[in-house]
XYZ file of C-alpha atoms in Angstrom:
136
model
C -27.345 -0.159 14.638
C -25.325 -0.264 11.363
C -22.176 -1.377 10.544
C -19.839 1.020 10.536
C -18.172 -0.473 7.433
C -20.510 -2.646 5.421
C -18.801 -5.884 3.514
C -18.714 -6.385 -0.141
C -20.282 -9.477 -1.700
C -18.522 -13.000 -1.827
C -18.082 -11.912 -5.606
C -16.287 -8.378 -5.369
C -14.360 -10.084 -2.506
C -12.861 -12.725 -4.938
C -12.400 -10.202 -8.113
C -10.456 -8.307 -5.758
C -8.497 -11.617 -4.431
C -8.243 -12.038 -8.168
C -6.216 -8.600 -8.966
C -4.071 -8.770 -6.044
C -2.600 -12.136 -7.529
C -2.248 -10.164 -10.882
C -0.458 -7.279 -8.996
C 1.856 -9.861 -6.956
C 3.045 -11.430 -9.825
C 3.422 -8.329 -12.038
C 5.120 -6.698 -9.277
C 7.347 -9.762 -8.581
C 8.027 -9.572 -12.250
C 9.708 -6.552 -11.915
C 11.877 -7.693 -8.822
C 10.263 -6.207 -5.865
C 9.796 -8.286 -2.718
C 5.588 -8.740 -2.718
C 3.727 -10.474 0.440
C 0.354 -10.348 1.328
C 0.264 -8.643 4.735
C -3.617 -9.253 4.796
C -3.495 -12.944 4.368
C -0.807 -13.356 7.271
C -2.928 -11.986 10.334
C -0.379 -10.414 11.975
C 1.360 -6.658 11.880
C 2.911 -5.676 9.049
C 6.868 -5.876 9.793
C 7.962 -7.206 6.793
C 9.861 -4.919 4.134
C 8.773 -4.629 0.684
C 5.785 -4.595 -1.320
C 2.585 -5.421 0.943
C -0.278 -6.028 -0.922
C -3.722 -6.463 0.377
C -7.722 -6.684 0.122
C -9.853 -4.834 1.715
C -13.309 -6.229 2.773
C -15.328 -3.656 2.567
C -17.928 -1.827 0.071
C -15.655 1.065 0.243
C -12.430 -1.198 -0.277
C -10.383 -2.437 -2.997
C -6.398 -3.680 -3.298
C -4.199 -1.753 -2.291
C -0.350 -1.776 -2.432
C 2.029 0.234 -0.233
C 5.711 0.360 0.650
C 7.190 -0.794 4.159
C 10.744 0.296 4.790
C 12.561 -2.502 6.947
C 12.214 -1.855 10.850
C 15.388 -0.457 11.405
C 14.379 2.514 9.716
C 10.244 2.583 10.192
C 10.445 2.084 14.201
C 12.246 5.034 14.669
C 11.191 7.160 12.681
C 7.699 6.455 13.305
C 8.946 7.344 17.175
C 10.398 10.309 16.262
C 7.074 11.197 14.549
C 5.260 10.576 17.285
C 7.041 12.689 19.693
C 6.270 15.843 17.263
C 8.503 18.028 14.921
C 8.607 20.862 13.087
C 7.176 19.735 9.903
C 9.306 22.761 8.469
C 12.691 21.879 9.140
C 12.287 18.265 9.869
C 14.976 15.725 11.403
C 17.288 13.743 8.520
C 15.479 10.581 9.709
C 11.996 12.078 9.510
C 12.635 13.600 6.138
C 14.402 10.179 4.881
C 11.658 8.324 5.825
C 8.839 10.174 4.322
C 11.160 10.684 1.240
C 11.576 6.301 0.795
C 7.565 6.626 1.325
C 6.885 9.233 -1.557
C 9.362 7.636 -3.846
C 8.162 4.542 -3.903
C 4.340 5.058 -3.824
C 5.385 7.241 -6.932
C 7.304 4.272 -8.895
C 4.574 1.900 -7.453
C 2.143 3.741 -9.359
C 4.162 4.487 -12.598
C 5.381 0.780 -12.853
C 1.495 -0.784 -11.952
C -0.109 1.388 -14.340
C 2.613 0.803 -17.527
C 2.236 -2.943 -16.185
C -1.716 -2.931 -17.579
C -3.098 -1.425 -13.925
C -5.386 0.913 -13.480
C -4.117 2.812 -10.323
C -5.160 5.656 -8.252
C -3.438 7.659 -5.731
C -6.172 7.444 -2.345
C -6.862 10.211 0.125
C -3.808 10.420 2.087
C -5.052 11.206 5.059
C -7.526 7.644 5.084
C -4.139 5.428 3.329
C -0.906 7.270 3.740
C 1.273 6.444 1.300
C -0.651 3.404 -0.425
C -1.891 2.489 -4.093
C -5.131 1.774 -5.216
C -5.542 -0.694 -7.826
C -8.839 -0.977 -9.476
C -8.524 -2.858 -12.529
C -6.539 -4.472 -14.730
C -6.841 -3.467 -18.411
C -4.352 -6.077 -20.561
C-alpha cells in the first residue's frame, strides 16, 4: 500500500527549515509575535504568527494567524453548531474578519519583505500562507 502522503528528502526538509527561520525573523522584524507551532508537538493555542514545515512532497512553510483563545474557542463552537453563512453572528463574522485581515497583511508584508508567497486552496489550509522562496 502507499503512503498516503509521501515525505520530501532530508534536503527539501532542511531548505524548508531554512525559510521558516528567514520568515520568523523577518516577521519578528516587523513586530509580530512568531512561534513555531510545528516544532512544539502540541495544539496550536498560542496567539500570533505560527509558522511551520510541512513534511511532505506536497508541503512547504506555511504561516497563518491564531487569534488568542478567548476569541477562537468560541467562535469555532459557534461554527460548529451551524449558521446562516448569510447573516452570520457578530462573533462568527469577527472572527473570520481577524482571519482574512491578517492572512491579507501576512501576505503583503512577506512578499515586500523579499518572500515569494502564495495564497493555498482554502479549503486544504484555511486561512494560511504559503511561502516558497525567498528572493533578496
Amino acid at each position: 500500500m502507499a503512503e498516503p502522503h509521501p515525505r520530501a528528502t532530508p534536503e527539501i526538509i532542511a531548505e524548508r527549515e531554512a525559510l521558516a527561520k528567514r520568515v520568523c525573523r523577518e516577521l519578528e522584524r516587523a513586530g509580530f509575535p512568531v512561534y513555531r507551532g510545528d516544532l512544539s508537538g502540541s495544539p496550536h493555542t498560542q496567539a500570533g504568527v505560527d509558522v511551520h514545515v510541512t513534511p511532505f512532497t506536497d508541503g512547504g512553510v506555511y504561516v497563518d494567524w491564531e487569534t488568542a483563545a478567548e476569541l477562537r474557542d468560541p467562535a469555532l463552537d459557534l461554527l460548529a453548531k451551524g449558521i446562516d453563512y448569510s447573516n452570520p453572528p457578530v462573533l462568527a463574522r469577527y472572527y473570520n474578519t481577524v482571519l482574512n485581515q491578517m492572512q491579507a497583511a501576512l501576505l503583503e508584508i512577506l512578499a515586500s519583505a523579499g518572500f515569494e508567497v502564495v495564497r493555498p486552496d482554502p479549503h486544504g489550509h484555511g486561512s494560511m500562507v504559503q511561502v516558497t522562496e525567498y528572493r533578496r
